[in-house]
GROMACS .gro file of C-alpha atoms in nm:
model
  348
    1UNK     CA    1  -0.003   0.004  -0.007
    2UNK     CA    2   0.140   0.341  -0.094
    3UNK     CA    3   0.193   0.590   0.182
    4UNK     CA    4  -0.041   0.884   0.191
    5UNK     CA    5   0.110   1.179   0.010
    6UNK     CA    6   0.058   1.522   0.176
    7UNK     CA    7   0.091   1.834  -0.026
    8UNK     CA    8   0.092   2.201   0.084
    9UNK     CA    9   0.161   2.525  -0.094
   10UNK     CA   10   0.443   2.707   0.086
   11UNK     CA   11   0.480   3.011  -0.121
   12UNK     CA   12   0.287   3.210  -0.373
   13UNK     CA   13   0.202   3.036  -0.701
   14UNK     CA   14   0.412   3.280  -0.905
   15UNK     CA   15   0.715   3.264  -0.683
   16UNK     CA   16   0.840   2.908  -0.683
   17UNK     CA   17   1.061   2.734  -0.413
   18UNK     CA   18   1.436   2.784  -0.439
   19UNK     CA   19   1.541   2.582  -0.137
   20UNK     CA   20   1.411   2.351   0.147
   21UNK     CA   21   1.588   2.252   0.470
   22UNK     CA   22   1.481   2.024   0.758
   23UNK     CA   23   1.591   2.093   1.115
   24UNK     CA   24   1.509   1.789   1.334
   25UNK     CA   25   1.488   1.734   1.701
   26UNK     CA   26   1.214   1.575   1.897
   27UNK     CA   27   1.007   1.687   1.590
   28UNK     CA   28   1.087   1.846   1.270
   29UNK     CA   29   1.097   2.194   1.133
   30UNK     CA   30   1.097   2.274   0.754
   31UNK     CA   31   1.257   2.595   0.632
   32UNK     CA   32   1.143   2.707   0.278
   33UNK     CA   33   1.294   2.977   0.064
   34UNK     CA   34   1.084   3.120  -0.210
   35UNK     CA   35   1.140   3.362  -0.488
   36UNK     CA   36   0.874   3.582  -0.327
   37UNK     CA   37   1.155   3.730  -0.098
   38UNK     CA   38   1.061   3.521   0.197
   39UNK     CA   39   1.211   3.247   0.417
   40UNK     CA   40   0.930   3.053   0.612
   41UNK     CA   41   0.958   2.817   0.903
   42UNK     CA   42   0.699   2.535   0.930
   43UNK     CA   43   0.614   2.276   1.190
   44UNK     CA   44   0.618   1.922   1.069
   45UNK     CA   45   0.399   1.665   1.247
   46UNK     CA   46   0.488   1.311   1.313
   47UNK     CA   47   0.245   1.219   1.043
   48UNK     CA   48   0.429   1.427   0.776
   49UNK     CA   49   0.193   1.721   0.760
   50UNK     CA   50   0.280   2.091   0.786
   51UNK     CA   51   0.133   2.352   1.013
   52UNK     CA   52  -0.143   2.550   0.852
   53UNK     CA   53   0.050   2.882   0.906
   54UNK     CA   54   0.426   2.923   0.910
   55UNK     CA   55   0.587   2.950   1.263
   56UNK     CA   56   0.772   3.264   1.129
   57UNK     CA   57   0.821   3.465   0.813
   58UNK     CA   58   1.142   3.636   0.738
   59UNK     CA   59   1.096   3.896   0.470
   60UNK     CA   60   1.439   3.914   0.314
   61UNK     CA   61   1.364   4.113   0.006
   62UNK     CA   62   1.601   3.862  -0.183
   63UNK     CA   63   1.455   3.764  -0.525
   64UNK     CA   64   1.766   3.593  -0.692
   65UNK     CA   65   1.835   3.221  -0.734
   66UNK     CA   66   2.110   3.175  -0.470
   67UNK     CA   67   1.988   2.892  -0.242
   68UNK     CA   68   2.006   2.960   0.135
   69UNK     CA   69   2.272   2.806   0.351
   70UNK     CA   70   2.164   2.701   0.699
   71UNK     CA   71   2.386   2.670   1.010
   72UNK     CA   72   2.244   2.506   1.344
   73UNK     CA   73   2.487   2.450   1.623
   74UNK     CA   74   2.556   2.096   1.718
   75UNK     CA   75   2.421   1.937   2.034
   76UNK     CA   76   2.074   1.916   2.191
   77UNK     CA   77   2.002   2.294   2.151
   78UNK     CA   78   1.851   2.257   1.803
   79UNK     CA   79   1.493   2.366   1.867
   80UNK     CA   80   1.534   2.694   1.719
   81UNK     CA   81   1.188   2.802   1.625
   82UNK     CA   82   0.976   2.793   1.943
   83UNK     CA   83   1.130   3.076   2.138
   84UNK     CA   84   0.962   3.411   2.083
   85UNK     CA   85   1.207   3.698   2.049
   86UNK     CA   86   1.175   4.070   1.978
   87UNK     CA   87   1.251   4.143   1.619
   88UNK     CA   88   1.533   4.393   1.533
   89UNK     CA   89   1.477   4.734   1.386
   90UNK     CA   90   1.598   4.723   1.023
   91UNK     CA   91   1.754   5.066   1.080
   92UNK     CA   92   2.014   4.888   1.295
   93UNK     CA   93   2.146   4.710   0.971
   94UNK     CA   94   2.489   4.811   0.871
   95UNK     CA   95   2.345   4.910   0.525
   96UNK     CA   96   1.975   5.013   0.554
   97UNK     CA   97   1.935   5.120   0.202
   98UNK     CA   98   1.653   4.850   0.161
   99UNK     CA   99   1.524   4.863   0.523
  100UNK     CA  100   1.175   4.821   0.410
  101UNK     CA  101   1.245   4.507   0.200
  102UNK     CA  102   1.424   4.335   0.488
  103UNK     CA  103   1.182   4.413   0.771
  104UNK     CA  104   1.128   4.082   0.943
  105UNK     CA  105   0.780   3.961   1.009
  106UNK     CA  106   0.700   3.721   1.301
  107UNK     CA  107   0.393   3.506   1.323
  108UNK     CA  108   0.347   3.553   1.702
  109UNK     CA  109   0.023   3.376   1.710
  110UNK     CA  110   0.158   3.069   1.530
  111UNK     CA  111   0.462   3.079   1.764
  112UNK     CA  112   0.250   3.082   2.075
  113UNK     CA  113   0.028   2.791   1.945
  114UNK     CA  114   0.314   2.580   1.883
  115UNK     CA  115   0.516   2.651   2.194
  116UNK     CA  116   0.378   2.359   2.390
  117UNK     CA  117   0.545   2.135   2.130
  118UNK     CA  118   0.883   2.246   2.225
  119UNK     CA  119   1.025   1.933   2.383
  120UNK     CA  120   1.396   1.999   2.288
  121UNK     CA  121   1.613   2.228   2.488
  122UNK     CA  122   1.593   2.591   2.380
  123UNK     CA  123   1.848   2.720   2.154
  124UNK     CA  124   2.102   2.928   2.346
  125UNK     CA  125   2.171   3.256   2.181
  126UNK     CA  126   2.373   3.553   2.291
  127UNK     CA  127   2.231   3.779   2.015
  128UNK     CA  128   2.061   4.094   2.149
  129UNK     CA  129   1.719   4.195   2.033
  130UNK     CA  130   1.889   4.443   1.790
  131UNK     CA  131   2.156   4.393   1.541
  132UNK     CA  132   2.493   4.343   1.695
  133UNK     CA  133   2.757   4.608   1.651
  134UNK     CA  134   3.088   4.522   1.497
  135UNK     CA  135   3.233   4.475   1.855
  136UNK     CA  136   2.937   4.268   1.975
  137UNK     CA  137   2.938   4.020   1.679
  138UNK     CA  138   3.185   3.779   1.833
  139UNK     CA  139   3.224   3.405   1.886
  140UNK     CA  140   2.922   3.415   2.119
  141UNK     CA  141   2.688   3.427   1.825
  142UNK     CA  142   2.814   3.074   1.732
  143UNK     CA  143   2.523   2.957   1.951
  144UNK     CA  144   2.269   3.111   1.728
  145UNK     CA  145   2.108   2.928   1.419
  146UNK     CA  146   2.165   3.125   1.114
  147UNK     CA  147   2.075   3.142   0.749
  148UNK     CA  148   2.294   3.303   0.472
  149UNK     CA  149   2.149   3.429   0.152
  150UNK     CA  150   2.232   3.658  -0.130
  151UNK     CA  151   2.063   3.973  -0.039
  152UNK     CA  152   1.835   4.243  -0.195
  153UNK     CA  153   2.157   4.349  -0.360
  154UNK     CA  154   2.263   4.001  -0.477
  155UNK     CA  155   2.644   4.096  -0.451
  156UNK     CA  156   2.601   4.126  -0.076
  157UNK     CA  157   2.594   3.814   0.144
  158UNK     CA  158   2.329   3.862   0.433
  159UNK     CA  159   2.320   3.666   0.754
  160UNK     CA  160   1.986   3.628   0.939
  161UNK     CA  161   1.921   3.488   1.294
  162UNK     CA  162   1.662   3.208   1.236
  163UNK     CA  163   1.539   3.231   1.612
  164UNK     CA  164   1.462   3.598   1.613
  165UNK     CA  165   1.400   3.654   1.247
  166UNK     CA  166   1.636   3.945   1.261
  167UNK     CA  167   1.924   4.058   1.013
  168UNK     CA  168   2.265   3.998   1.170
  169UNK     CA  169   2.522   4.081   0.923
  170UNK     CA  170   2.603   4.202   0.571
  171UNK     CA  171   2.931   4.082   0.397
  172UNK     CA  172   3.006   4.333   0.130
  173UNK     CA  173   3.277   4.271  -0.143
  174UNK     CA  174   3.585   4.490  -0.100
  175UNK     CA  175   3.575   4.840  -0.232
  176UNK     CA  176   3.651   4.850  -0.603
  177UNK     CA  177   3.600   4.463  -0.643
  178UNK     CA  178   3.308   4.355  -0.859
  179UNK     CA  179   3.266   3.983  -0.850
  180UNK     CA  180   2.893   4.003  -0.943
  181UNK     CA  181   2.612   3.811  -0.779
  182UNK     CA  182   2.660   3.567  -0.502
  183UNK     CA  183   2.570   3.244  -0.683
  184UNK     CA  184   2.623   2.973  -0.414
  185UNK     CA  185   2.708   2.966  -0.038
  186UNK     CA  186   2.775   2.726   0.242
  187UNK     CA  187   2.828   2.798   0.605
  188UNK     CA  188   3.088   2.587   0.795
  189UNK     CA  189   3.318   2.575   1.082
  190UNK     CA  190   3.633   2.381   1.187
  191UNK     CA  191   3.639   2.188   1.516
  192UNK     CA  192   3.954   2.361   1.630
  193UNK     CA  193   3.845   2.708   1.552
  194UNK     CA  194   3.556   2.862   1.733
  195UNK     CA  195   3.409   3.081   1.458
  196UNK     CA  196   3.185   3.043   1.156
  197UNK     CA  197   3.293   3.076   0.791
  198UNK     CA  198   3.103   3.132   0.468
  199UNK     CA  199   3.225   2.965   0.144
  200UNK     CA  200   3.084   3.190  -0.145
  201UNK     CA  201   3.091   3.145  -0.515
  202UNK     CA  202   3.046   3.445  -0.727
  203UNK     CA  203   2.912   3.530  -1.074
  204UNK     CA  204   3.264   3.596  -1.230
  205UNK     CA  205   3.402   3.258  -1.113
  206UNK     CA  206   3.555   3.379  -0.793
  207UNK     CA  207   3.545   3.163  -0.479
  208UNK     CA  208   3.580   3.330  -0.130
  209UNK     CA  209   3.594   3.252   0.222
  210UNK     CA  210   3.458   3.493   0.491
  211UNK     CA  211   3.483   3.509   0.866
  212UNK     CA  212   3.125   3.557   0.925
  213UNK     CA  213   3.129   3.715   1.276
  214UNK     CA  214   3.415   3.947   1.224
  215UNK     CA  215   3.299   4.023   0.861
  216UNK     CA  216   3.642   3.978   0.712
  217UNK     CA  217   3.728   3.836   0.380
  218UNK     CA  218   3.993   3.573   0.446
  219UNK     CA  219   4.047   3.405   0.105
  220UNK     CA  220   3.956   3.499  -0.247
  221UNK     CA  221   4.063   3.301  -0.560
  222UNK     CA  222   3.947   3.287  -0.922
  223UNK     CA  223   3.869   2.926  -1.001
  224UNK     CA  224   3.622   2.926  -1.281
  225UNK     CA  225   3.562   3.115  -1.618
  226UNK     CA  226   3.184   3.079  -1.575
  227UNK     CA  227   2.959   3.158  -1.271
  228UNK     CA  228   3.000   2.934  -0.982
  229UNK     CA  229   2.688   2.731  -0.939
  230UNK     CA  230   2.760   2.501  -0.648
  231UNK     CA  231   3.010   2.487  -0.357
  232UNK     CA  232   3.051   2.211  -0.078
  233UNK     CA  233   3.281   2.191   0.228
  234UNK     CA  234   3.359   1.852   0.386
  235UNK     CA  235   3.300   1.764   0.751
  236UNK     CA  236   3.654   1.876   0.867
  237UNK     CA  237   3.613   2.222   0.716
  238UNK     CA  238   3.958   2.191   0.553
  239UNK     CA  239   3.860   2.073   0.195
  240UNK     CA  240   3.593   2.164  -0.052
  241UNK     CA  241   3.460   2.129  -0.394
  242UNK     CA  242   3.323   2.399  -0.642
  243UNK     CA  243   3.152   2.381  -0.980
  244UNK     CA  244   3.026   2.610  -1.238
  245UNK     CA  245   2.843   2.662  -1.562
  246UNK     CA  246   3.150   2.514  -1.735
  247UNK     CA  247   3.248   2.156  -1.727
  248UNK     CA  248   3.512   2.179  -1.452
  249UNK     CA  249   3.492   2.037  -1.097
  250UNK     CA  250   3.767   2.183  -0.867
  251UNK     CA  251   3.864   2.003  -0.554
  252UNK     CA  252   4.076   2.219  -0.313
  253UNK     CA  253   4.203   2.236   0.043
  254UNK     CA  254   4.175   2.532   0.276
  255UNK     CA  255   4.437   2.661   0.530
  256UNK     CA  256   4.246   2.915   0.713
  257UNK     CA  257   4.522   3.029   0.956
  258UNK     CA  258   4.750   3.094   0.652
  259UNK     CA  259   4.456   3.227   0.447
  260UNK     CA  260   4.529   3.006   0.159
  261UNK     CA  261   4.331   2.781  -0.083
  262UNK     CA  262   4.518   2.514  -0.273
  263UNK     CA  263   4.385   2.350  -0.574
  264UNK     CA  264   4.422   1.977  -0.547
  265UNK     CA  265   4.264   1.856  -0.877
  266UNK     CA  266   4.035   1.937  -1.159
  267UNK     CA  267   3.788   1.687  -1.288
  268UNK     CA  268   3.623   1.749  -1.624
  269UNK     CA  269   3.286   1.621  -1.717
  270UNK     CA  270   3.164   1.576  -2.067
  271UNK     CA  271   2.871   1.820  -2.049
  272UNK     CA  272   2.881   2.182  -1.925
  273UNK     CA  273   2.682   2.288  -1.612
  274UNK     CA  274   2.658   2.152  -1.262
  275UNK     CA  275   2.372   2.263  -1.038
  276UNK     CA  276   2.469   2.103  -0.705
  277UNK     CA  277   2.738   1.933  -0.521
  278UNK     CA  278   2.717   1.715  -0.211
  279UNK     CA  279   2.995   1.540   0.008
  280UNK     CA  280   2.907   1.252   0.223
  281UNK     CA  281   2.957   1.303   0.588
  282UNK     CA  282   3.221   1.019   0.603
  283UNK     CA  283   3.424   1.193   0.321
  284UNK     CA  284   3.436   0.879   0.117
  285UNK     CA  285   3.254   0.996  -0.183
  286UNK     CA  286   3.083   1.305  -0.336
  287UNK     CA  287   2.832   1.357  -0.619
  288UNK     CA  288   2.751   1.622  -0.869
  289UNK     CA  289   2.406   1.713  -1.030
  290UNK     CA  290   2.456   1.789  -1.392
  291UNK     CA  291   2.239   2.009  -1.627
  292UNK     CA  292   2.241   1.702  -1.853
  293UNK     CA  293   2.033   1.513  -1.609
  294UNK     CA  294   2.318   1.280  -1.501
  295UNK     CA  295   2.445   1.222  -1.143
  296UNK     CA  296   2.824   1.159  -1.135
  297UNK     CA  297   2.963   0.987  -0.806
  298UNK     CA  298   3.339   1.024  -0.731
  299UNK     CA  299   3.564   0.898  -0.472
  300UNK     CA  300   3.645   1.195  -0.263
  301UNK     CA  301   3.998   1.103  -0.161
  302UNK     CA  302   4.118   0.927  -0.476
  303UNK     CA  303   3.924   1.163  -0.701
  304UNK     CA  304   3.800   0.902  -0.941
  305UNK     CA  305   3.475   0.846  -1.098
  306UNK     CA  306   3.276   0.557  -0.929
  307UNK     CA  307   2.950   0.575  -1.108
  308UNK     CA  308   2.731   0.787  -1.352
  309UNK     CA  309   2.360   0.765  -1.272
  310UNK     CA  310   2.085   0.843  -1.521
  311UNK     CA  311   1.716   0.846  -1.455
  312UNK     CA  312   1.599   1.211  -1.510
  313UNK     CA  313   1.492   1.331  -1.849
  314UNK     CA  314   1.588   1.709  -1.774
  315UNK     CA  315   1.855   1.883  -1.585
  316UNK     CA  316   1.915   1.819  -1.220
  317UNK     CA  317   1.846   2.095  -0.968
  318UNK     CA  318   1.954   1.952  -0.626
  319UNK     CA  319   2.116   1.649  -0.456
  320UNK     CA  320   2.125   1.534  -0.096
  321UNK     CA  321   2.348   1.242   0.048
  322UNK     CA  322   2.226   1.072   0.361
  323UNK     CA  323   2.520   0.904   0.532
  324UNK     CA  324   2.314   0.725   0.787
  325UNK     CA  325   2.072   0.556   0.532
  326UNK     CA  326   2.346   0.527   0.256
  327UNK     CA  327   2.098   0.696   0.011
  328UNK     CA  328   2.128   0.968  -0.253
  329UNK     CA  329   1.824   1.183  -0.338
  330UNK     CA  330   1.803   1.379  -0.659
  331UNK     CA  331   1.560   1.641  -0.790
  332UNK     CA  332   1.515   1.746  -1.147
  333UNK     CA  333   1.331   1.992  -1.371
  334UNK     CA  334   1.136   1.704  -1.504
  335UNK     CA  335   0.930   1.705  -1.183
  336UNK     CA  336   1.062   1.386  -1.042
  337UNK     CA  337   1.252   1.311  -0.722
  338UNK     CA  338   1.467   0.993  -0.737
  339UNK     CA  339   1.602   0.790  -0.436
  340UNK     CA  340   1.933   0.593  -0.498
  341UNK     CA  341   2.119   0.336  -0.308
  342UNK     CA  342   2.485   0.426  -0.311
  343UNK     CA  343   2.813   0.272  -0.208
  344UNK     CA  344   2.837   0.157   0.158
  345UNK     CA  345   3.119   0.304   0.350
  346UNK     CA  346   3.316  -0.025   0.387
  347UNK     CA  347   3.302  -0.093   0.015
  348UNK     CA  348   3.499   0.210  -0.108
   0.00000   0.00000   0.00000
């Protein structure tokens, strides 16, 4: 018997959905990013149904195609959506040229209605109810759950606090530098370093690493001749992969103390265009989502092709590798989602 399928419209019909992200604890929360300039937070029941109204709506004013990157601190304090907090004034933003566009909206009634379901420990956060000043934006904010997106000005990377729905930081390209739009972003940290970083791919093929809390550009290197479409960092935070609208997949290592990126290898695929990259948590393999509809699976350390998977009839849009279930999930413009069984950890 087929399981019952639940459907729900998360954003306006004309907007479309750019990205989805699950945050799980005793129960799940779904984050959705739409092209209507909003990020919404939804409660997911044990039966798989969504709340009728979102727990919170963050009006970001961002209408580009850059998918959000979500950072949630590890540990039990991952229930980030059920603590009501005072929204920040948009005038506190370091650049308030689009203050009206980024004013956060809180669904207070929804938050109150769902508060009795908060069985997890509350997320600890040191963020004040207003945007932190440059001096206050320190390592303490590593306890906050954050989302990074290309802003109303797509050349600027914006950080938002998911608990309060407040804007936290803007990362502007250096004066006189024009890398174009932020095309891809991932937030990451390194176990030995108590801060948060953002790996960003830009329209002109530049790849950069930012210190999120200090707002400093640490590394910037031109790796592609076409817009960067996808970036990924491994679990150590010391290695990563980027791909673009060309046919090249670059594998690199990061030395953050020395502020250096070293290109380890370049893999070439037959067809141009890669929409997404994912690295498995055990760092045994990674996969790319091609515009040609093919999934290419590689050995992460040996950098050799393990498999080319084909099912979709149109270009791929997203990939997710689940290390626990040893599954790969792919989504395509053909309207299908495919579930794949991939190599076991002890077999590669």
